[in-house]
Amino acid sequence: MPDLVASRVRPGNGLPVVPAPEAERKLAIICSKSSLDMVYPGLILANAARMSGIDAMLFFTFWGLDIVTEKKVDHLRFSPVGNPSVPFPTMVAGLPGVESLATRMMKGDMSKLDIPGVREFLGLLSDSGARLYACGLAMDMFKLKREDLVPQVDGVLTAMDFFDSAEGAQIIFI
Amino acid sequence: MPDLVASRVRPGNGLPVVPAPEAERKLAIICSKSSLDMVYPGLILANAARMSGIDAMLFFTFWGLDIVTEKKVDHLRFSPVGNPSVPFPTMVAGLPGVESLATRMMKGDMSKLDIPGVREFLGLLSDSGARLYACGLAMDMFKLKREDLVPQVDGVLTAMDFFDSAEGAQIIFI
Amino acid sequence: MPDLVASRVRPGNGLPVVPAPEAERKLAIICSKSSLDMVYPGLILANAARMSGIDAMLFFTFWGLDIVTEKKVDHLRFSPVGNPSVPFPTMVAGLPGVESLATRMMKGDMSKLDIPGVREFLGLLSDSGARLYACGLAMDMFKLKREDLVPQVDGVLTAMDFFDSAEGAQIIFI
């Protein structure tokens, strides 16, 4: 990737500004879910992309908006209900306390693998140059304002804005 | 986007027809689920793409075939079970009546945001030039015929046909 | 597609080896779930891609790692819980035995459509030239070693390796 990154033509570098979308590799991840087992894949993929010199943006929409909501980010949970990979029968998985247990187990698994908690992970991604955007429609749906979101959020986008930003990107919907 | 749209070369416009996939931005959305919270993201993204002048197709497969099935489209539901974003504990979420309540709440949320019901939304998408395709394999699986689908469906595709149509597209699997 | 395939430049064919990512169509499928209704779409799409001459790779991560885990591949299940398309109310869907029934029904549906079981399907994909990769992080999470995986797995990749391999590919996250 280094040669690709080096060959980027950006405004203000003394070269004429020419459209060169094909010269820049981009990734756009749409995060639509809040269960921890679907939150971490998005964060991990975005991080790997940045480490590979790939431009990365995350778009938080629907339940995924919880990930960047100040009051929710530290309380995201993992539901084992309806997931055949998890060794709890559904009747047990649905019992009070089992979701909390499963959440603690998943957080423990992540921690053992040196994967940071979600809030810290958002900070690392932001510091690495990934851009974090909240979906305006989802904010209306959940009656949230900009100040309800974590400070790492770079802005609020409509779906049309998203497509503008994601031109030429590989898109991953989680 | 306007310049991209203007530069499209289409059959019948007096210019020689040349293959120019790189000149046309395309989006292909695979809709595989029928729960309303995963139905709306596909419809909203397809609509935003069309409004941005992006060619858009939707491919309805597996449970997503319900979205374009005449007898199901008006009765799509939202299941809060196993979704940690929804303020119902699983034991409650699974009770008879709670799914209906959650479905009504989600439809109400959408309506307040001026988002049309699914059947109407399919019509708007079709009118906007988005193409709607049903998956042939899923139709066999659910023993459905063409006449069981809503009229907005443009045709039935195999997975191979899908890839032909989606050449050069950004693909979103929901 | 035929012209595209014919125009591929590969090492060893007597032509100079030049980087031509734009001349080769690639598909990368990330399989993150183990429920049969989300396993089959990935396998079917990968197979269709190969039949269309598209380079295909599958990356098995999170719960999707079960698909290529020797002890799990023959025992993948389908959970109808929280899926409004399935004609079991949640309180029933969660009862012991109902998941087994739903799993048998889905396997029966697939078999009637001449779709092979998952282990056989992996073999067919591998024979067709699709490459199967396990996610190293998920292997650590589930404490699995290479010998715990089915022999069709071509290797273990980090998320960064994945992005290297998926350069220029259409990406599908399931």
Short mmCIF file of C-alpha atoms in Angstrom, two decimals:
data_model
loop_
_atom_site.label_atom_id
_atom_site.label_comp_id
_atom_site.label_asym_id
_atom_site.label_seq_id
_atom_site.Cartn_x
_atom_site.Cartn_y
_atom_site.Cartn_z
CA MET A 1 0.00 0.00 0.00
CA PRO A 2 2.77 2.59 0.70
CA ASP A 3 3.21 3.51 -2.96
CA LEU A 4 -0.52 4.03 -3.33
CA VAL A 5 -0.63 6.29 -0.31
CA ALA A 6 2.40 8.24 -1.53
CA SER A 7 0.78 8.83 -4.88
CA ARG A 8 -2.30 10.49 -3.46
CA VAL A 9 -2.98 13.86 -4.94
CA ARG A 10 -4.51 16.18 -2.39
CA PRO A 11 -5.42 19.86 -2.49
CA GLY A 12 -2.69 22.17 -1.26
CA ASN A 13 0.33 20.05 -1.96
CA GLY A 14 1.52 22.18 -4.87
CA LEU A 15 0.32 19.80 -7.55
CA PRO A 16 -2.70 20.51 -9.67
CA VAL A 17 -5.81 19.07 -8.06
CA VAL A 18 -7.10 16.34 -10.30
CA PRO A 19 -9.86 13.87 -9.56
CA ALA A 20 -8.10 10.61 -8.84
CA PRO A 21 -10.55 8.40 -6.97
CA GLU A 22 -8.95 5.28 -8.43
CA ALA A 23 -5.62 6.16 -6.81
CA GLU A 24 -6.92 6.04 -3.27
CA ARG A 25 -8.24 2.98 -1.54
CA LYS A 26 -11.23 3.68 0.65
CA LEU A 27 -13.36 1.71 3.07
CA ALA A 28 -16.81 2.71 4.32
CA ILE A 29 -18.35 0.67 7.12
CA ILE A 30 -22.03 1.01 7.95
CA CYS A 31 -22.61 -0.01 11.56
CA SER A 32 -26.31 -0.81 12.04
CA LYS A 33 -26.30 -3.05 15.10
CA SER A 34 -25.45 -2.57 18.77
CA SER A 35 -24.86 -6.10 20.00
CA LEU A 36 -21.18 -6.31 20.98
CA ASP A 37 -20.55 -9.28 18.68
CA MET A 38 -21.52 -7.10 15.71
CA VAL A 39 -19.91 -3.91 17.08
CA TYR A 40 -16.38 -5.28 17.36
CA PRO A 41 -16.11 -6.55 13.76
CA GLY A 42 -16.71 -3.03 12.45
CA LEU A 43 -14.19 -1.45 14.78
CA ILE A 44 -11.58 -4.14 14.14
CA LEU A 45 -11.99 -3.94 10.35
CA ALA A 46 -11.77 -0.13 10.40
CA ASN A 47 -8.64 -0.31 12.51
CA ALA A 48 -7.02 -2.88 10.21
CA ALA A 49 -7.85 -0.71 7.23
CA ARG A 50 -6.19 2.34 8.78
CA MET A 51 -3.12 0.26 9.68
CA SER A 52 -2.95 -0.74 6.01
CA GLY A 53 -3.08 2.89 4.87
CA ILE A 54 -6.66 2.61 3.66
CA ASP A 55 -8.92 5.60 4.12
CA ALA A 56 -11.70 4.54 6.50
CA MET A 57 -15.03 5.97 7.52
CA LEU A 58 -17.71 4.55 9.78
CA PHE A 59 -21.37 5.47 9.46
CA PHE A 60 -23.44 4.71 12.54
CA THR A 61 -27.11 4.15 11.83
CA PHE A 62 -30.16 2.43 13.29
CA TRP A 63 -29.16 0.43 16.39
CA GLY A 64 -25.53 1.12 15.55
CA LEU A 65 -26.08 4.72 16.63
CA ASP A 66 -25.88 3.41 20.21
CA ILE A 67 -22.15 2.85 19.63
CA VAL A 68 -21.51 6.59 19.47
CA THR A 69 -24.22 7.69 21.91
CA GLU A 70 -22.66 9.07 25.09
CA LYS A 71 -25.13 7.39 27.46
CA LYS A 72 -24.96 4.01 25.71
CA VAL A 73 -21.37 3.45 24.59
CA ASP A 74 -20.22 2.12 27.96
CA HIS A 75 -23.23 -0.15 28.35
CA LEU A 76 -23.38 -2.02 25.06
CA ARG A 77 -24.41 -5.61 25.58
CA PHE A 78 -24.13 -8.95 23.85
CA SER A 79 -27.28 -10.95 23.42
CA PRO A 80 -26.79 -14.70 23.02
CA VAL A 81 -30.48 -15.17 22.15
CA GLY A 82 -31.02 -16.82 18.78
CA ASN A 83 -27.29 -17.33 18.20
CA PRO A 84 -26.62 -21.05 17.70
CA SER A 85 -22.88 -20.55 18.26
CA VAL A 86 -23.42 -19.72 21.90
CA PRO A 87 -23.71 -22.60 24.34
CA PHE A 88 -26.93 -21.41 25.97
CA PRO A 89 -30.25 -22.91 24.91
CA THR A 90 -32.67 -20.13 23.99
CA MET A 91 -34.87 -20.71 27.04
CA VAL A 92 -31.80 -20.17 29.19
CA ALA A 93 -30.32 -17.38 27.07
CA GLY A 94 -33.48 -15.37 27.62
CA LEU A 95 -33.41 -15.63 31.42
CA PRO A 96 -32.65 -12.47 33.38
CA GLY A 97 -28.94 -12.34 34.13
CA VAL A 98 -27.80 -14.53 31.27
CA GLU A 99 -27.39 -11.63 28.86
CA SER A 100 -25.32 -9.86 31.51
CA LEU A 101 -23.21 -12.98 31.95
CA ALA A 102 -22.71 -13.33 28.19
CA THR A 103 -21.80 -9.64 27.96
CA ARG A 104 -19.17 -10.01 30.69
CA MET A 105 -17.79 -13.11 28.97
CA MET A 106 -17.47 -11.33 25.64
CA LYS A 107 -15.84 -8.28 27.21
CA GLY A 108 -13.44 -10.63 28.99
CA ASP A 109 -12.61 -12.42 25.75
CA MET A 110 -11.88 -9.11 24.02
CA SER A 111 -9.78 -7.85 26.91
CA LYS A 112 -7.68 -11.05 26.92
CA LEU A 113 -6.98 -10.43 23.22
CA ASP A 114 -5.82 -6.88 24.07
CA ILE A 115 -8.78 -5.39 22.28
CA PRO A 116 -9.84 -2.15 23.96
CA GLY A 117 -13.31 -1.32 25.19
CA VAL A 118 -15.60 0.39 22.71
CA ARG A 119 -15.18 3.97 23.93
CA GLU A 120 -11.40 3.66 23.96
CA PHE A 121 -11.51 1.96 20.56
CA LEU A 122 -13.46 4.89 19.09
CA GLY A 123 -10.73 7.23 20.36
CA LEU A 124 -8.00 5.13 18.80
CA LEU A 125 -9.84 5.00 15.49
CA SER A 126 -10.38 8.74 15.50
CA ASP A 127 -6.71 9.35 16.33
CA SER A 128 -5.69 7.06 13.47
CA GLY A 129 -7.55 9.24 11.00
CA ALA A 130 -10.72 7.20 10.59
CA ARG A 131 -13.78 9.42 10.31
CA LEU A 132 -16.87 8.69 12.39
CA TYR A 133 -20.28 9.86 11.21
CA ALA A 134 -23.71 9.57 12.74
CA CYS A 135 -26.79 9.04 10.57
CA GLY A 136 -29.09 12.04 10.75
CA LEU A 137 -32.21 9.99 10.19
CA ALA A 138 -31.35 7.61 13.03
CA MET A 139 -30.70 10.62 15.27
CA ASP A 140 -34.18 11.91 14.50
CA MET A 141 -35.61 8.45 15.12
CA PHE A 142 -33.98 8.24 18.54
CA LYS A 143 -34.49 11.97 19.25
CA LEU A 144 -30.78 12.59 19.74
CA LYS A 145 -28.83 15.81 19.26
CA ARG A 146 -25.17 16.29 18.39
CA GLU A 147 -24.32 16.85 22.08
CA ASP A 148 -25.72 13.41 22.93
CA LEU A 149 -22.97 11.78 20.87
CA VAL A 150 -19.37 11.05 21.85
CA PRO A 151 -16.90 13.78 20.87
CA GLN A 152 -15.11 11.52 18.37
CA VAL A 153 -18.04 11.85 15.96
CA ASP A 154 -16.89 14.05 13.09
CA GLY A 155 -20.33 14.98 11.88
CA VAL A 156 -23.87 14.02 11.04
CA LEU A 157 -24.62 12.76 7.54
CA THR A 158 -27.72 11.98 5.54
CA ALA A 159 -27.70 8.77 3.53
CA MET A 160 -27.03 10.89 0.44
CA ASP A 161 -24.04 12.51 2.16
CA PHE A 162 -22.87 9.00 2.99
CA PHE A 163 -22.86 7.98 -0.64
CA ASP A 164 -20.98 11.15 -1.59
CA SER A 165 -18.28 10.32 0.95
CA ALA A 166 -18.23 6.65 0.04
CA GLU A 167 -17.61 7.16 -3.67
CA GLY A 168 -15.05 4.62 -4.80
CA ALA A 169 -15.02 2.88 -1.43
CA GLN A 170 -15.41 -0.76 -0.59
CA ILE A 171 -18.60 -0.77 1.49
CA ILE A 172 -19.22 -3.12 4.40
CA PHE A 173 -22.65 -3.20 6.02
CA ILE A 174 -22.69 -4.75 9.47
CA MET B 1 -22.02 13.55 -8.99
CA PRO B 2 -23.68 15.69 -11.72
CA ASP B 3 -20.72 15.47 -14.09
CA LEU B 4 -20.62 11.69 -13.70
CA VAL B 5 -24.30 11.39 -14.52
CA ALA B 6 -23.97 13.70 -17.49
CA SER B 7 -21.09 11.68 -18.86
CA ARG B 8 -22.96 8.36 -18.89
CA VAL B 9 -22.99 6.71 -22.26
CA ARG B 10 -26.20 4.80 -22.81
CA PRO B 11 -27.54 2.92 -25.83
CA GLY B 12 -29.73 5.00 -28.07
CA ASN B 13 -28.40 8.45 -27.28
CA GLY B 14 -26.71 8.90 -30.64
CA LEU B 15 -23.22 8.18 -29.33
CA PRO B 16 -21.40 4.94 -30.05
CA VAL B 17 -22.16 2.40 -27.34
CA VAL B 18 -18.95 1.65 -25.55
CA PRO B 19 -18.46 -0.33 -22.40
CA ALA B 20 -17.79 2.25 -19.73
CA PRO B 21 -18.46 0.59 -16.40
CA GLU B 22 -15.98 2.88 -14.67
CA ALA B 23 -17.96 5.91 -15.76
CA GLU B 24 -21.15 4.86 -14.03
CA ARG B 25 -21.58 4.49 -10.33
CA LYS B 26 -23.69 1.52 -9.32
CA LEU B 27 -25.12 0.15 -6.10
CA ALA B 28 -26.42 -3.38 -5.56
CA ILE B 29 -28.22 -4.13 -2.30
CA ILE B 30 -28.87 -7.70 -1.26
CA CYS B 31 -31.86 -7.81 1.09
CA SER B 32 -31.79 -11.08 3.04
CA LYS B 33 -33.88 -10.29 6.11
CA SER B 34 -37.53 -9.45 6.73
CA SER B 35 -37.48 -7.80 10.14
CA LEU B 36 -38.54 -4.17 9.63
CA ASP B 37 -35.40 -2.82 11.28
CA MET B 38 -33.33 -4.50 8.56
CA VAL B 39 -35.82 -3.83 5.75
CA TYR B 40 -35.82 -0.05 6.04
CA PRO B 41 -32.03 0.41 5.83
CA GLY B 42 -32.01 -1.25 2.40
CA LEU B 43 -34.90 0.81 1.09
CA ILE B 44 -33.51 4.06 2.52
CA LEU B 45 -30.03 3.44 1.11
CA ALA B 46 -31.42 2.54 -2.32
CA ASN B 47 -33.52 5.70 -2.32
CA ALA B 48 -30.57 7.88 -1.31
CA ALA B 49 -28.50 6.30 -4.06
CA ARG B 50 -31.12 7.11 -6.70
CA MET B 51 -31.44 10.66 -5.41
CA SER B 52 -27.67 10.95 -5.87
CA GLY B 53 -27.88 9.73 -9.45
CA ILE B 54 -26.41 6.34 -8.60
CA ASP B 55 -27.74 3.32 -10.47
CA ALA B 56 -29.43 1.07 -7.90
CA MET B 57 -30.66 -2.48 -7.84
CA LEU B 58 -32.11 -4.53 -5.00
CA PHE B 59 -31.89 -8.31 -4.89
CA PHE B 60 -34.39 -9.92 -2.53
CA THR B 61 -33.28 -13.30 -1.22
CA PHE B 62 -33.84 -15.65 1.70
CA TRP B 63 -36.11 -13.97 4.29
CA GLY B 64 -35.80 -10.74 2.33
CA LEU B 65 -38.04 -12.26 -0.34
CA ASP B 66 -40.93 -11.52 2.05
CA ILE B 67 -40.43 -7.82 1.28
CA VAL B 68 -41.64 -8.30 -2.30
CA THR B 69 -44.12 -11.11 -1.63
CA GLU B 70 -47.68 -9.88 -2.18
CA LYS B 71 -49.14 -11.64 0.87
CA LYS B 72 -46.35 -10.58 3.21
CA VAL B 73 -45.33 -7.04 2.28
CA ASP B 74 -48.09 -5.39 4.32
CA HIS B 75 -47.46 -7.60 7.34
CA LEU B 76 -43.73 -7.34 7.87
CA ARG B 77 -42.89 -7.26 11.55
CA PHE B 78 -40.13 -6.11 13.82
CA SER B 79 -38.82 -8.55 16.36
CA PRO B 80 -37.16 -7.02 19.41
CA VAL B 81 -35.95 -10.44 20.58
CA GLY B 82 -32.19 -10.63 21.02
CA ASN B 83 -31.70 -6.95 20.20
CA PRO B 84 -29.97 -5.27 23.13
CA SER B 85 -30.91 -1.80 21.81
CA VAL B 86 -34.56 -2.39 22.50
CA PRO B 87 -35.82 -1.73 26.01
CA PHE B 88 -37.58 -5.05 26.45
CA PRO B 89 -35.85 -7.85 28.37
CA THR B 90 -35.83 -11.02 26.27
CA MET B 91 -38.34 -12.81 28.49
CA VAL B 92 -40.72 -9.93 27.86
CA ALA B 93 -39.80 -9.41 24.22
CA GLY B 94 -40.82 -13.00 23.53
CA LEU B 95 -44.29 -12.68 25.06
CA PRO B 96 -47.26 -12.77 22.72
CA GLY B 97 -48.25 -9.22 21.84
CA VAL B 98 -44.87 -7.63 22.47
CA GLU B 99 -43.66 -8.20 18.92
CA SER B 100 -46.88 -6.61 17.69
CA LEU B 101 -46.33 -3.68 20.01
CA ALA B 102 -42.72 -3.28 18.86
CA THR B 103 -43.86 -3.48 15.24
CA ARG B 104 -46.45 -0.74 15.77
CA MET B 105 -43.84 1.41 17.52
CA MET B 106 -41.36 1.04 14.67
CA LYS B 107 -44.01 1.78 12.03
CA GLY B 108 -45.01 4.85 14.07
CA ASP B 109 -41.39 6.00 14.28
CA MET B 110 -41.00 5.66 10.51
CA SER B 111 -44.25 7.43 9.81
CA LYS B 112 -43.27 10.38 12.06
CA LEU B 113 -40.09 10.69 9.99
CA ASP B 114 -42.20 10.82 6.80
CA ILE B 115 -40.85 7.46 5.70
CA PRO B 116 -43.50 5.59 3.72
CA GLY B 117 -44.72 2.08 4.40
CA VAL B 118 -42.87 -0.72 2.67
CA ARG B 119 -45.29 -1.28 -0.20
CA GLU B 120 -45.44 2.41 -1.02
CA PHE B 121 -41.65 2.65 -0.67
CA LEU B 122 -41.19 -0.14 -3.23
CA GLY B 123 -43.36 1.83 -5.64
CA LEU B 124 -41.35 5.00 -5.12
CA LEU B 125 -38.10 3.13 -5.65
CA SER B 126 -39.37 1.53 -8.82
CA ASP B 127 -40.59 4.90 -10.12
CA SER B 128 -37.19 6.41 -9.39
CA GLY B 129 -35.52 3.89 -11.68
CA ALA B 130 -34.23 1.42 -9.09
CA ARG B 131 -34.55 -2.15 -10.28
CA LEU B 132 -36.05 -4.81 -8.01
CA TYR B 133 -35.14 -8.45 -8.49
CA ALA B 134 -36.25 -11.59 -6.71
CA CYS B 135 -33.84 -14.46 -6.11
CA GLY B 136 -34.90 -17.54 -8.06
CA LEU B 137 -33.48 -19.95 -5.53
CA ALA B 138 -35.34 -18.31 -2.66
CA MET B 139 -38.53 -18.45 -4.73
CA ASP B 140 -38.04 -22.20 -5.15
CA MET B 141 -37.32 -22.53 -1.43
CA PHE B 142 -40.55 -20.76 -0.50
CA LYS B 143 -42.49 -22.29 -3.44
CA LEU B 144 -43.39 -18.91 -4.88
CA LYS B 145 -44.20 -17.98 -8.48
CA ARG B 146 -43.79 -14.67 -10.26
CA GLU B 147 -47.47 -13.85 -9.70
CA ASP B 148 -46.99 -14.17 -5.94
CA LEU B 149 -44.68 -11.15 -6.01
CA VAL B 150 -45.55 -7.46 -6.05
CA PRO B 151 -45.75 -5.93 -9.53
CA GLN B 152 -42.73 -3.66 -8.91
CA VAL B 153 -40.42 -6.69 -9.22
CA ASP B 154 -38.57 -6.35 -12.53
CA GLY B 155 -37.56 -9.97 -12.78
CA VAL B 156 -36.21 -13.11 -11.23
CA LEU B 157 -32.44 -13.61 -11.12
CA THR B 158 -30.10 -16.42 -10.23
CA ALA B 159 -27.09 -15.58 -8.09
CA MET B 160 -25.00 -15.69 -11.28
CA ASP B 161 -27.36 -13.23 -12.96
CA PHE B 162 -26.99 -11.05 -9.90
CA PHE B 163 -23.23 -10.91 -10.28
CA ASP B 164 -23.60 -10.07 -13.97
CA SER B 165 -25.85 -7.14 -13.10
CA ALA B 166 -23.71 -6.05 -10.18
CA GLU B 167 -20.47 -5.78 -12.12
CA GLY B 168 -18.68 -2.65 -11.01
CA ALA B 169 -21.22 -1.97 -8.26
CA GLN B 170 -20.70 -1.25 -4.62
CA ILE B 171 -22.43 -4.20 -2.95
CA ILE B 172 -24.29 -3.98 0.35
CA PHE B 173 -25.55 -7.16 1.98
CA ILE B 174 -28.23 -6.59 4.58
CA MET C 1 -17.80 -12.13 -18.32
CA PRO C 2 -15.92 -14.39 -20.78
CA ASP C 3 -13.91 -11.57 -22.32
CA LEU C 4 -12.86 -10.36 -18.91
CA VAL C 5 -11.72 -13.81 -17.89
CA ALA C 6 -9.84 -14.30 -21.15
CA SER C 7 -8.05 -11.03 -20.70
CA ARG C 8 -6.62 -11.90 -17.30
CA VAL C 9 -2.89 -11.71 -17.13
CA ARG C 10 -1.50 -14.34 -14.82
CA PRO C 11 2.04 -15.39 -13.95
CA GLY C 12 3.39 -18.18 -16.12
CA ASN C 13 1.28 -17.70 -19.22
CA GLY C 14 4.12 -16.33 -21.33
CA LEU C 15 2.99 -12.75 -21.10
CA PRO C 16 4.81 -10.21 -19.01
CA VAL C 17 3.36 -10.11 -15.52
CA VAL C 18 1.87 -6.69 -15.00
CA PRO C 19 -0.26 -5.51 -12.16
CA ALA C 20 -3.75 -5.35 -13.56
CA PRO C 21 -6.15 -5.34 -10.64
CA GLU C 22 -8.76 -3.53 -12.71
CA ALA C 23 -8.76 -6.36 -15.25
CA GLU C 24 -9.78 -9.02 -12.78
CA ARG C 25 -13.06 -9.14 -10.97
CA LYS C 26 -12.80 -10.22 -7.37
CA LEU C 27 -15.24 -11.04 -4.59
CA ALA C 28 -14.43 -11.23 -0.89
CA ILE C 29 -17.09 -12.59 1.45
CA ILE C 30 -16.77 -12.12 5.19
CA CYS C 31 -18.75 -14.85 6.97
CA SER C 32 -19.42 -13.74 10.56
CA LYS C 33 -22.44 -15.83 11.53
CA SER C 34 -23.07 -19.53 12.06
CA SER C 35 -26.84 -19.81 11.78
CA LEU C 36 -27.57 -21.90 8.67
CA ASP C 37 -29.79 -19.22 7.15
CA MET C 38 -26.79 -16.88 7.10
CA VAL C 39 -24.23 -19.59 6.22
CA TYR C 40 -25.84 -20.67 2.97
CA PRO C 41 -26.05 -17.19 1.38
CA GLY C 42 -22.27 -16.84 1.65
CA LEU C 43 -21.59 -20.26 0.18
CA ILE C 44 -24.14 -19.81 -2.61
CA LEU C 45 -22.83 -16.36 -3.55
CA ALA C 46 -19.22 -17.58 -3.57
CA ASN C 47 -20.19 -20.50 -5.77
CA ALA C 48 -22.09 -18.29 -8.21
CA ALA C 49 -19.10 -15.96 -8.39
CA ARG C 50 -16.74 -18.81 -9.27
CA MET C 51 -19.18 -20.11 -11.89
CA SER C 52 -19.09 -16.61 -13.40
CA GLY C 53 -15.29 -16.61 -13.51
CA ILE C 54 -14.99 -14.18 -10.61
CA ASP C 55 -12.10 -14.67 -8.20
CA ALA C 56 -13.62 -15.51 -4.81
CA MET C 57 -12.34 -15.66 -1.28
CA LEU C 58 -14.17 -16.32 1.97
CA PHE C 59 -12.98 -14.99 5.31
CA PHE C 60 -14.47 -16.79 8.31
CA THR C 61 -14.57 -14.71 11.45
CA PHE C 62 -16.43 -14.43 14.74
CA TRP C 63 -19.30 -16.97 14.81
CA GLY C 64 -18.63 -17.72 11.15
CA LEU C 65 -15.47 -19.51 12.20
CA ASP C 66 -17.76 -22.39 13.23
CA ILE C 67 -18.37 -23.02 9.52
CA VAL C 68 -14.79 -24.20 9.03
CA THR C 69 -14.26 -25.73 12.47
CA GLU C 70 -13.96 -29.51 12.21
CA LYS C 71 -16.10 -30.26 15.27
CA LYS C 72 -18.83 -27.79 14.35
CA VAL C 73 -19.26 -27.89 10.58
CA ASP C 74 -21.58 -30.91 10.63
CA HIS C 75 -23.66 -29.55 13.48
CA LEU C 76 -24.50 -26.02 12.37
CA ARG C 77 -28.00 -25.09 13.34
CA PHE C 78 -30.71 -22.68 12.34
CA SER C 79 -32.31 -20.60 15.03
CA PRO C 80 -35.81 -19.33 14.27
CA VAL C 81 -35.78 -17.12 17.37
CA GLY C 82 -36.36 -13.45 16.63
CA ASN C 83 -36.92 -14.09 12.92
CA PRO C 84 -40.36 -12.80 11.96
CA SER C 85 -40.30 -14.75 8.68
CA VAL C 86 -40.49 -18.04 10.49
CA PRO C 87 -43.93 -19.29 11.48
CA PHE C 88 -43.07 -19.97 15.12
CA PRO C 89 -44.00 -17.41 17.79
CA THR C 90 -40.94 -16.56 19.86
CA MET C 91 -42.24 -18.34 22.96
CA VAL C 92 -42.51 -21.50 20.88
CA ALA C 93 -39.33 -20.93 18.87
CA GLY C 94 -37.37 -20.90 22.11
CA LEU C 95 -38.69 -24.22 23.36
CA PRO C 96 -36.29 -27.16 23.48
CA GLY C 97 -36.62 -29.16 20.29
CA VAL C 98 -37.96 -26.36 18.12
CA GLU C 99 -34.52 -25.21 17.02
CA SER C 100 -33.73 -28.82 16.09
CA LEU C 101 -36.96 -29.03 14.14
CA ALA C 102 -36.25 -25.75 12.35
CA THR C 103 -32.72 -26.94 11.56
CA ARG C 104 -34.02 -30.18 10.06
CA MET C 105 -36.58 -28.23 8.02
CA MET C 106 -33.93 -25.89 6.63
CA LYS C 107 -31.57 -28.76 5.79
CA GLY C 108 -34.47 -30.49 4.08
CA ASP C 109 -35.30 -27.38 2.08
CA MET C 110 -31.68 -27.06 0.94
CA SER C 111 -31.46 -30.73 0.05
CA LYS C 112 -34.64 -30.55 -2.06
CA LEU C 113 -33.03 -27.68 -3.98
CA ASP C 114 -29.96 -29.87 -4.62
CA ILE C 115 -27.83 -27.66 -2.39
CA PRO C 116 -25.17 -29.76 -0.68
CA GLY C 117 -24.49 -29.87 3.03
CA VAL C 118 -22.01 -27.36 4.38
CA ARG C 119 -18.96 -29.64 4.56
CA GLU C 120 -19.50 -30.89 1.03
CA PHE C 121 -20.16 -27.32 -0.14
CA LEU C 122 -16.80 -26.19 1.30
CA GLY C 123 -15.10 -28.94 -0.69
CA LEU C 124 -16.84 -27.92 -3.90
CA LEU C 125 -15.89 -24.29 -3.36
CA SER C 126 -12.28 -25.19 -2.68
CA ASP C 127 -12.18 -27.39 -5.81
CA SER C 128 -13.61 -24.54 -7.85
CA GLY C 129 -10.69 -22.32 -6.90
CA ALA C 130 -12.32 -20.26 -4.17
CA ARG C 131 -9.93 -19.57 -1.30
CA LEU C 132 -11.03 -20.12 2.29
CA TYR C 133 -9.36 -18.21 5.10
CA ALA C 134 -9.85 -18.30 8.84
CA CYS C 135 -9.56 -15.12 10.92
CA GLY C 136 -6.59 -15.35 13.27
CA LEU C 137 -8.19 -13.16 15.90
CA ALA C 138 -11.34 -15.29 16.00
CA MET C 139 -9.14 -18.40 16.31
CA ASP C 140 -7.48 -16.86 19.35
CA MET C 141 -10.88 -15.91 20.75
CA PHE C 142 -12.15 -19.47 20.43
CA LYS C 143 -8.76 -21.00 21.32
CA LEU C 144 -8.53 -22.92 18.05
CA LYS C 145 -5.45 -24.12 16.20
CA ARG C 146 -4.97 -24.76 12.51
CA GLU C 147 -5.55 -28.50 13.03
CA ASP C 148 -8.99 -27.78 14.49
CA LEU C 149 -10.12 -26.44 11.12
CA VAL C 150 -11.33 -28.35 8.08
CA PRO C 151 -8.61 -29.13 5.53
CA GLN C 152 -10.16 -26.88 2.88
CA VAL C 153 -8.97 -23.82 4.78
CA ASP C 154 -6.11 -22.30 2.79
CA GLY C 155 -4.66 -20.29 5.61
CA VAL C 156 -5.11 -18.01 8.57
CA LEU C 157 -5.26 -14.27 7.99
CA THR C 158 -5.24 -11.17 10.12
CA ALA C 159 -7.73 -8.45 9.27
CA MET C 160 -4.84 -6.55 7.64
CA ASP C 161 -3.99 -9.60 5.52
CA PHE C 162 -7.65 -9.74 4.57
CA PHE C 163 -7.58 -6.19 3.23
CA ASP C 164 -4.41 -6.95 1.29
CA SER C 165 -6.10 -9.92 -0.38
CA ALA C 166 -9.36 -8.06 -0.92
CA GLU C 167 -7.84 -5.13 -2.77
CA GLY C 168 -10.11 -4.28 -5.68
CA ALA C 169 -12.73 -6.80 -4.60
CA GLN C 170 -16.42 -6.35 -4.10
CA ILE C 171 -16.83 -7.07 -0.38
CA ILE C 172 -19.87 -8.76 1.12
CA PHE C 173 -20.20 -8.95 4.92
CA ILE C 174 -22.67 -11.57 6.08
#
